[in-house]
Short mmCIF file of C-alpha atoms and ligand atoms in Angstrom, two decimals:
data_model
loop_
_atom_site.label_atom_id
_atom_site.label_comp_id
_atom_site.label_asym_id
_atom_site.label_seq_id
_atom_site.Cartn_x
_atom_site.Cartn_y
_atom_site.Cartn_z
CA UNK A 20 44.38 -5.22 30.07
CA UNK A 21 42.19 -6.20 27.02
CA UNK A 22 39.49 -4.54 24.90
CA UNK A 23 36.93 -5.80 23.19
CA UNK A 24 34.09 -4.47 20.60
CA UNK A 25 30.23 -4.32 21.41
CA UNK A 26 28.24 -4.36 18.06
CA UNK A 27 24.32 -5.45 17.30
CA UNK A 28 21.64 -4.55 14.81
CA UNK A 29 24.33 -4.71 11.84
CA UNK A 30 21.01 -5.35 9.55
CA UNK A 31 23.49 -6.17 6.62
CA UNK A 32 22.19 -5.29 3.35
CA UNK A 33 18.98 -3.84 4.89
CA UNK A 34 17.64 -0.93 2.39
CA UNK A 35 17.68 2.62 3.68
CA UNK A 36 14.33 3.48 3.59
CA UNK A 37 13.03 6.75 1.55
CA UNK A 38 16.14 7.15 -0.10
CA UNK A 39 17.22 5.06 -3.22
CA UNK A 40 14.01 5.98 -5.47
CA UNK A 41 15.43 9.20 -6.55
CA UNK A 42 17.88 9.25 -9.28
CA UNK A 43 20.01 12.52 -7.79
CA UNK A 44 20.82 10.32 -4.67
CA UNK A 45 24.19 8.80 -4.54
CA UNK A 46 22.63 5.67 -5.10
CA UNK A 47 25.64 3.72 -4.49
CA UNK A 48 26.89 4.94 -1.41
CA UNK A 49 23.35 4.13 -0.09
CA UNK A 50 23.17 0.90 -1.13
CA UNK A 51 26.15 -0.50 0.51
CA UNK A 52 26.24 1.71 3.81
CA UNK A 53 25.19 -1.11 5.90
CA UNK A 54 28.36 -3.40 4.23
CA UNK A 55 30.39 -0.23 4.67
CA UNK A 56 29.42 0.23 8.47
CA UNK A 57 30.43 -3.46 8.92
CA UNK A 58 33.74 -2.75 6.88
CA UNK A 59 34.41 0.07 9.21
CA UNK A 60 33.97 -2.03 12.29
CA UNK A 61 36.10 -4.82 11.20
CA UNK A 62 38.71 -2.23 10.64
CA UNK A 63 38.36 -0.77 13.90
CA UNK A 64 38.79 -4.19 15.68
CA UNK A 65 41.98 -4.65 13.90
CA UNK A 66 43.21 -1.05 14.24
CA UNK A 67 42.31 -1.51 17.90
CA UNK A 68 43.81 -4.91 18.32
CA UNK A 69 40.83 -6.06 20.27
CA UNK A 70 40.69 -9.41 21.90
CA UNK A 71 37.48 -10.48 20.53
CA UNK A 72 34.16 -9.16 19.04
CA UNK A 73 30.77 -9.55 19.78
CA UNK A 74 27.69 -9.16 17.82
CA UNK A 75 24.12 -8.94 19.77
CA UNK A 76 21.68 -9.96 17.35
CA UNK A 77 19.96 -8.50 13.82
CA UNK A 78 23.05 -9.02 12.03
CA UNK A 79 21.17 -9.65 8.94
CA UNK A 80 17.91 -7.98 7.98
CA UNK A 81 15.95 -10.97 7.33
CA UNK A 82 16.13 -13.80 4.53
CA UNK A 83 19.10 -12.70 2.20
CA UNK A 84 18.22 -12.06 -0.81
CA UNK A 85 20.86 -13.66 -2.67
CA UNK A 86 24.37 -15.53 -1.39
CA UNK A 87 25.98 -12.06 -1.68
CA UNK A 88 25.15 -10.85 1.93
CA UNK A 89 26.72 -14.27 3.35
CA UNK A 90 29.89 -14.12 0.85
CA UNK A 91 29.97 -10.57 2.31
CA UNK A 92 29.96 -10.90 5.88
CA UNK A 93 32.32 -14.09 5.41
CA UNK A 94 34.83 -12.04 3.87
CA UNK A 95 35.30 -9.36 6.85
CA UNK A 96 35.42 -11.95 9.25
CA UNK A 97 38.43 -13.64 7.59
CA UNK A 98 39.90 -10.55 7.94
CA UNK A 99 39.70 -10.91 11.60
CA UNK A 100 40.43 -14.38 11.77
CA UNK A 101 43.90 -13.48 10.20
CA UNK A 102 43.92 -11.25 13.16
CA UNK A 103 43.37 -13.89 15.77
CA UNK A 104 40.28 -11.73 15.98
CA UNK A 105 37.26 -14.34 17.79
CA UNK A 106 33.50 -13.14 17.09
CA UNK A 107 30.70 -14.31 19.04
CA UNK A 108 27.10 -13.73 17.91
CA UNK A 109 23.55 -14.63 18.63
CA UNK A 110 20.57 -14.21 16.45
CA UNK A 111 18.00 -12.07 16.87
CA UNK A 112 14.69 -11.27 15.69
CA UNK A 113 15.35 -10.01 11.76
CA UNK A 114 18.03 -13.04 11.65
CA UNK A 115 16.08 -15.73 13.76
CA UNK A 116 17.18 -19.56 12.71
CA UNK A 117 13.67 -19.95 11.01
CA UNK A 118 13.54 -16.69 8.83
CA UNK A 119 16.95 -16.79 7.42
CA UNK A 120 17.09 -19.87 4.98
CA UNK A 121 20.10 -19.50 3.20
CA UNK A 122 23.24 -20.48 4.65
CA UNK A 123 27.55 -20.49 4.26
CA UNK A 124 29.95 -22.13 6.15
CA UNK A 125 31.51 -19.66 8.64
CA UNK A 126 35.07 -18.92 9.04
CA UNK A 127 36.17 -20.92 11.79
CA UNK A 128 36.85 -17.65 14.14
CA UNK A 129 33.13 -16.98 14.17
CA UNK A 130 31.09 -18.78 17.28
CA UNK A 131 27.09 -18.68 16.85
CA UNK A 132 25.17 -19.37 20.00
CA UNK A 133 22.47 -22.05 19.75
CA UNK A 134 18.95 -20.96 19.69
CA UNK A 135 17.49 -24.19 21.75
CA UNK A 136 19.08 -23.18 24.94
CA UNK A 137 21.71 -21.27 26.18
CA UNK A 138 25.69 -21.62 26.05
CA UNK A 139 28.63 -20.54 26.77
CA UNK A 140 31.96 -20.31 24.72
CA UNK A 141 35.37 -19.37 26.32
CA UNK A 142 38.03 -17.13 25.03
CA UNK A 143 41.11 -19.47 23.90
CA UNK A 144 43.55 -16.90 25.71
CA UNK A 145 41.93 -14.81 27.95
CA UNK A 146 39.76 -15.39 31.23
CA UNK A 147 36.74 -14.69 29.80
CA UNK A 148 33.50 -16.53 29.37
CA UNK A 149 30.62 -15.50 27.06
CA UNK A 150 26.93 -16.77 27.69
CA UNK A 151 24.04 -16.39 25.12
CA UNK A 152 21.08 -17.63 23.62
CA UNK A 153 19.96 -16.81 19.95
CA UNK A 154 16.31 -16.70 18.42
CA UNK A 155 14.98 -19.90 16.51
CA UNK A 156 12.09 -17.76 15.56
CA UNK A 157 11.36 -13.94 14.99
CA UNK A 158 8.77 -13.81 17.90
CA UNK A 159 10.81 -15.23 21.08
CA UNK A 160 8.10 -13.95 24.38
CA UNK A 161 10.22 -15.97 26.61
CA UNK A 162 12.58 -14.28 28.81
CA UNK A 163 15.59 -16.01 27.77
CA UNK A 164 17.92 -14.24 30.18
CA UNK A 165 16.80 -16.06 33.13
CA UNK A 166 18.06 -19.20 31.70
CA UNK A 167 21.58 -17.86 31.24
CA UNK A 168 24.16 -19.66 33.11
CA UNK A 169 25.89 -18.78 36.41
CA UNK A 170 28.60 -16.58 35.89
CA UNK A 171 32.18 -18.75 35.54
CA UNK A 172 34.58 -18.04 38.79
CA UNK A 173 37.76 -15.79 38.31
CA UNK A 174 36.49 -14.86 34.80
CA UNK A 175 35.22 -11.70 33.13
CA UNK A 176 31.29 -12.70 32.21
CA UNK A 177 29.62 -11.37 29.13
CA UNK A 178 26.05 -11.96 28.45
CA UNK A 179 24.97 -11.34 24.79
CA UNK A 180 21.12 -10.99 24.84
CA UNK A 181 18.30 -9.88 21.93
CA UNK A 182 16.07 -7.82 24.27
CA UNK A 183 13.73 -5.83 24.64
CA UNK A 184 14.73 -4.47 28.28
CA UNK A 185 11.77 -3.08 30.58
CA UNK A 186 9.37 -3.65 27.68
CA UNK A 187 10.41 -0.17 25.73
CA UNK A 188 7.49 1.35 24.00
CA UNK A 189 7.52 1.35 20.46
CA UNK A 190 9.33 -1.75 20.03
CA UNK A 191 8.55 -5.42 19.67
CA UNK A 192 8.37 -7.36 22.99
CA UNK A 193 11.17 -9.83 22.02
CA UNK A 194 12.78 -11.65 24.80
CA UNK A 195 11.67 -9.38 27.17
CA UNK A 196 13.86 -8.90 30.46
CA UNK A 197 14.46 -5.96 33.20
CA UNK A 198 17.13 -4.29 34.52
CA UNK A 199 16.97 -5.49 37.85
CA UNK A 200 17.55 -8.79 36.81
CA UNK A 201 20.22 -8.51 34.31
CA UNK A 202 21.86 -6.45 36.75
CA UNK A 203 21.90 -9.03 39.54
CA UNK A 204 22.42 -11.91 37.34
CA UNK A 205 26.18 -11.97 38.13
CA UNK A 206 27.92 -10.90 34.68
CA UNK A 207 30.18 -8.10 34.45
CA UNK A 208 28.59 -7.28 31.11
CA UNK A 209 25.81 -7.65 29.05
CA UNK A 210 25.71 -6.96 25.58
CA UNK A 211 22.26 -6.20 24.19
CA UNK A 212 20.71 -5.91 20.91
CA UNK A 213 17.74 -4.89 19.80
CA UNK A 214 16.75 -1.30 20.35
CA UNK A 215 18.70 0.68 17.81
CA UNK A 216 19.25 3.65 20.11
CA UNK A 217 22.54 3.06 22.07
CA UNK A 218 22.19 3.27 25.69
CA UNK A 219 24.29 2.33 28.87
CA UNK A 220 21.73 1.50 31.42
CA UNK A 221 23.88 0.35 33.81
CA UNK A 222 27.56 0.57 34.97
CA UNK A 223 29.43 -2.05 36.78
CA UNK A 224 27.77 -4.31 35.86
CA UNK A 225 27.48 -2.85 32.33
CA UNK A 226 24.31 -3.40 30.89
CA UNK A 227 24.44 -1.92 27.49
CA UNK A 228 22.60 -1.16 24.04
CA UNK A 229 25.05 -0.27 21.14
CA UNK A 230 22.58 0.71 18.74
CA UNK A 231 22.95 0.11 15.06
CA UNK A 232 25.71 0.38 13.06
CA UNK A 233 24.09 2.67 10.19
CA UNK A 234 20.80 4.35 10.74
CA UNK A 235 18.31 3.14 7.97
CA UNK A 236 15.61 5.80 8.44
CA UNK A 237 14.70 9.24 9.71
CA UNK A 238 14.06 8.05 13.24
CA UNK A 239 17.20 6.64 12.96
CA UNK A 240 19.18 10.17 13.37
CA UNK A 241 22.63 10.78 14.74
CA UNK A 242 25.94 8.82 14.98
CA UNK A 243 25.61 5.14 15.01
CA UNK A 244 28.84 2.82 15.51
CA UNK A 245 30.02 0.38 18.30
CA UNK A 246 31.44 0.05 21.87
CA UNK A 247 34.67 -0.41 22.36
CA UNK A 248 35.39 -1.56 26.17
CA UNK A 249 38.31 -2.02 28.01
CA UNK A 250 38.80 -4.26 30.79
CA UNK A 251 41.85 -3.71 33.43
CA UNK A 252 44.08 -6.51 35.02
CA UNK A 253 41.59 -6.77 37.79
CA UNK A 254 38.65 -8.10 35.25
CA UNK A 255 36.70 -4.63 36.06
CA UNK A 256 35.49 -2.64 33.00
CA UNK A 257 37.52 0.33 32.80
CA UNK A 258 35.85 2.06 29.94
CA UNK A 259 33.32 1.95 27.60
CA UNK A 260 34.11 4.54 24.30
CA UNK A 261 31.50 4.98 21.53
CA UNK A 262 32.87 4.70 18.23
CA UNK A 263 31.21 6.13 15.17
CA UNK A 264 31.01 3.99 11.79
CA UNK A 265 27.95 5.14 9.60
CA UNK A 266 28.69 6.50 6.27
CA UNK A 267 25.55 8.09 5.77
CA UNK A 268 24.01 10.24 8.52
CA UNK A 269 20.29 11.02 9.14
CA UNK A 270 19.56 14.45 10.17
CA UNK A 271 16.13 15.81 11.10
CA UNK A 272 16.42 19.78 11.21
CA UNK A 273 13.49 22.01 12.25
CA UNK A 274 13.17 25.32 10.30
CA UNK A 275 11.33 27.70 12.65
CA UNK A 276 9.19 30.25 10.30
CA UNK A 277 7.79 32.64 12.58
CA UNK A 278 9.81 35.40 11.87
CA UNK A 279 9.70 34.94 7.82
CA UNK A 280 7.59 36.89 5.52
CA UNK A 281 8.20 35.31 2.32
CA UNK A 282 9.08 32.76 0.20
CA UNK A 283 12.44 33.62 -0.43
CA UNK A 284 13.48 33.93 3.14
CA UNK A 285 12.19 30.61 3.34
CA UNK A 286 14.26 29.18 0.96
CA UNK A 287 17.46 31.35 2.02
CA UNK A 288 17.32 30.01 5.25
CA UNK A 289 16.78 25.99 3.69
CA UNK A 290 20.43 26.73 2.08
CA UNK A 291 21.68 28.12 5.40
CA UNK A 292 20.83 25.02 7.51
CA UNK A 293 21.52 22.37 4.89
CA UNK A 294 25.19 24.05 4.50
CA UNK A 295 25.14 23.75 8.33
CA UNK A 296 24.03 20.09 8.57
CA UNK A 297 26.50 19.31 5.84
CA UNK A 298 29.62 20.58 7.79
CA UNK A 299 28.15 18.73 10.99
CA UNK A 300 28.48 15.04 9.23
CA UNK A 301 32.20 15.33 9.01
CA UNK A 302 32.23 14.14 5.30
CA UNK A 303 29.91 11.32 5.68
CA UNK A 304 26.70 11.40 3.36
CA UNK A 305 24.03 13.41 4.80
CA UNK A 306 20.14 12.10 4.59
CA UNK A 307 18.37 15.13 5.95
CA UNK A 308 14.55 16.23 6.54
CA UNK A 309 13.45 19.75 6.69
CA UNK A 310 10.88 20.34 9.28
CA UNK A 311 9.30 23.73 8.98
CA UNK A 312 7.27 24.86 12.18
CA UNK A 313 5.87 27.91 13.86
CA UNK A 314 3.01 30.16 13.57
CA UNK A 315 3.18 31.81 10.45
CA UNK A 316 1.76 33.96 7.57
CA UNK A 317 3.16 31.40 5.30
CA UNK A 318 0.93 28.37 6.66
CA UNK A 319 -1.44 28.70 3.94
CA UNK A 320 0.88 29.32 0.92
CA UNK A 321 3.53 26.66 2.27
CA UNK A 322 1.05 24.35 2.21
CA UNK A 323 -0.46 24.89 -1.11
CA UNK A 324 2.98 24.68 -2.76
CA UNK A 325 4.20 22.05 -0.84
CA UNK A 326 5.41 20.01 -4.02
CA UNK A 327 6.81 22.81 -5.44
CA UNK A 328 9.07 23.93 -2.24
CA UNK A 329 10.08 20.08 -1.85
CA UNK A 330 11.35 20.48 -5.51
CA UNK A 331 13.26 23.73 -4.46
CA UNK A 332 14.84 22.61 -1.24
CA UNK A 333 15.95 19.54 -2.96
CA UNK A 334 17.25 21.77 -5.78
CA UNK A 335 19.37 23.51 -3.57
CA UNK A 336 20.74 20.51 -1.55
CA UNK A 337 21.95 19.20 -4.84
CA UNK A 338 23.36 22.95 -6.00
CA UNK A 339 25.34 22.50 -2.65
CA UNK A 340 26.86 19.45 -2.95
CA UNK A 341 25.05 16.35 -5.38
CA UNK A 342 26.99 13.68 -4.17
CA UNK A 343 27.02 14.47 -0.74
CA UNK A 344 23.48 15.34 0.42
CA UNK A 345 20.14 13.61 0.08
CA UNK A 346 17.18 15.34 0.71
CA UNK A 347 14.44 12.65 2.42
CA UNK A 348 11.45 15.64 2.26
CA UNK A 349 10.47 18.55 3.86
CA UNK A 350 7.38 18.33 6.35
CA UNK A 351 5.11 21.05 7.03
CA UNK A 352 4.28 21.22 11.07
CA UNK A 353 3.70 24.90 10.44
CA UNK A 354 0.52 26.95 12.19
CA UNK A 355 -1.84 29.45 10.97
CA UNK A 356 -1.94 32.61 12.34
CA UNK A 357 -5.87 32.77 10.74
CA UNK A 358 -8.63 31.77 12.97
CA UNK A 359 -11.25 29.55 11.98
CA UNK A 360 -13.60 30.51 14.70
CA UNK A 361 -13.28 34.21 13.13
CA UNK A 362 -13.75 33.26 9.67
CA UNK A 363 -16.56 31.08 10.53
CA UNK A 364 -18.73 34.13 11.78
CA UNK A 365 -18.43 35.28 8.29
CA UNK A 366 -21.84 33.34 7.16
CA UNK A 367 -23.29 30.17 7.70
CA UNK A 368 -21.71 28.68 4.69
CA UNK A 369 -18.49 29.12 5.93
CA UNK A 370 -19.07 27.83 9.26
CA UNK A 371 -20.39 24.59 7.59
CA UNK A 372 -17.14 24.20 5.23
CA UNK A 373 -14.85 24.68 8.29
CA UNK A 374 -16.66 22.46 10.42
CA UNK A 375 -16.93 19.77 7.43
CA UNK A 376 -12.72 20.35 7.30
CA UNK A 377 -12.53 19.27 11.20
CA UNK A 378 -13.40 15.73 10.43
CA UNK A 379 -11.40 16.11 6.68
CA UNK A 380 -10.12 12.29 6.16
CA UNK A 381 -8.95 11.78 2.42
CA UNK A 382 -9.27 8.12 2.83
CA UNK A 383 -13.07 8.49 3.69
CA UNK A 384 -14.25 10.26 0.45
CA UNK A 385 -17.46 9.91 -0.93
CA UNK A 386 -18.89 7.51 -3.86
CA UNK A 387 -19.27 10.05 -6.59
CA UNK A 388 -15.31 10.99 -6.62
CA UNK A 389 -14.66 7.17 -6.57
CA UNK A 390 -16.64 6.89 -9.52
CA UNK A 391 -14.98 10.28 -11.18
CA UNK A 392 -11.96 8.31 -11.02
CA UNK A 393 -13.03 6.15 -14.33
CA UNK A 394 -13.76 8.59 -16.32
CA UNK A 395 -10.22 10.27 -16.14
CA UNK A 396 -7.01 9.73 -18.20
CA UNK A 397 -4.71 7.65 -16.61
CA UNK A 398 -2.44 10.23 -15.20
CA UNK A 399 -4.83 12.09 -13.60
CA UNK A 400 -5.97 8.60 -12.19
CA UNK A 401 -2.37 8.07 -10.87
CA UNK A 402 -2.23 11.17 -9.35
CA UNK A 403 -5.89 11.07 -7.54
CA UNK A 404 -4.83 7.40 -6.57
CA UNK A 405 -2.01 8.46 -4.75
CA UNK A 406 -4.11 11.17 -2.69
CA UNK A 407 -7.10 9.30 -2.18
CA UNK A 408 -5.26 5.94 -0.93
CA UNK A 409 -2.75 7.47 1.17
CA UNK A 410 -0.73 4.37 2.77
CA UNK A 411 0.04 5.77 5.92
CA UNK A 412 -1.63 7.71 8.79
CA UNK A 413 0.82 10.33 8.50
CA UNK A 414 0.50 10.99 4.74
CA UNK A 415 -3.26 10.94 5.34
CA UNK A 416 -2.92 13.50 7.79
CA UNK A 417 -0.68 15.62 5.75
CA UNK A 418 -3.07 15.44 2.68
CA UNK A 419 -5.79 16.74 5.43
CA UNK A 420 -3.41 19.87 6.84
CA UNK A 421 -2.95 20.99 3.02
CA UNK A 422 -6.13 20.59 1.89
CA UNK A 423 -7.46 22.67 5.06
CA UNK A 424 -5.01 25.09 4.75
CA UNK A 425 -5.93 25.81 1.10
CA UNK A 426 -9.38 26.08 1.80
CA UNK A 427 -8.72 28.61 4.99
CA UNK A 428 -6.93 30.25 2.70
CA UNK A 429 -9.31 30.46 0.11
CA UNK A 430 -11.79 31.79 2.58
CA UNK A 431 -9.74 34.45 4.40
CA UNK A 432 -9.22 36.11 0.58
CA UNK A 433 -12.51 35.96 -0.83
CA UNK A 434 -14.49 39.06 -1.08
CA UNK A 435 -16.73 38.47 2.01
CA UNK A 436 -13.59 38.59 4.22
CA UNK A 437 -12.76 41.72 5.47
MN1 LIG B 16 17.64 -4.32 15.07
#
């Protein structure tokens, strides 16, 4: 019997998005989170006395900022070298050969697959063959796996592949492959990288994404880590155990405001839910987003007070535990109880304004507004610039929702409303 670890998408020294610019954030823990995950991976490999470690691409996030990234990786690899644990790795789209321009001599236990053609490494003492090919450039569009070698007889065969299996939606279509192809190739275990959400696509033979080792933004919630794989004496895959390695845990908590009637209740609920989420992360640092939902009479006031509401929530998070929680933001997805169609019946002007709101896009304001910017003090221009040139569709949509809610509220509470 022997064990190995399958990890991928370590993205060493990748910044965690949306966190570091706030001074209350436990910045240091956040800054080193991907390194902490790597250290935990190595400690785990040693404590489990694994026979080897495979890393299926995107070890690095891109070109190194400085040599510290390589030095840090080598330091961890030497711990495995001392424990006689070899490492096999391929480069992915993020750390393709052409993209990472700096390099350091690797410890002798680290084996890197070539990028021009597939190759096979054999474990020094076990009947194990590992096959793989790394990315030469970030955009590999061929089906790399189709050229991988035949399995080696009487060996446990592992394929390392950075791939978009079955053209998963929303992911760069790098080195596409499909499940039937991999299952039919004759290997025992496909150690996949690229998709950050872990998934066992097939068992016996195993086709597995380990996911990344540390979530890096709000769309990478939940536990992140690696698989510990146990092989029995018949060279069968006996067990695939997921091990968490992350030190910062992302959580997107939905708060239903339907039954809530004032802001005090909202903030009380915010406090309860943040406390609960912190309990759930077992001593990790919690990076949390709150998303408020539900049909509620508070819809308009929440939108009108979005900035202050976010500050109140951040204040609560700091009060609960300023070293362990970072509030990424508060999203409003509540819905109004006001009926625009009813309001539109008030008079023609109201109907006209409501009609205009439907098509409102803050990036598409008329020229006079843009000219007005020239006459305003610097602070006001800065604030306006943020509102007028939102970076993403999402931000534009949120501004439009805020404006719509505020205007609806104004109309509903004006004198002409009954
Ligand atoms: Mn990746």
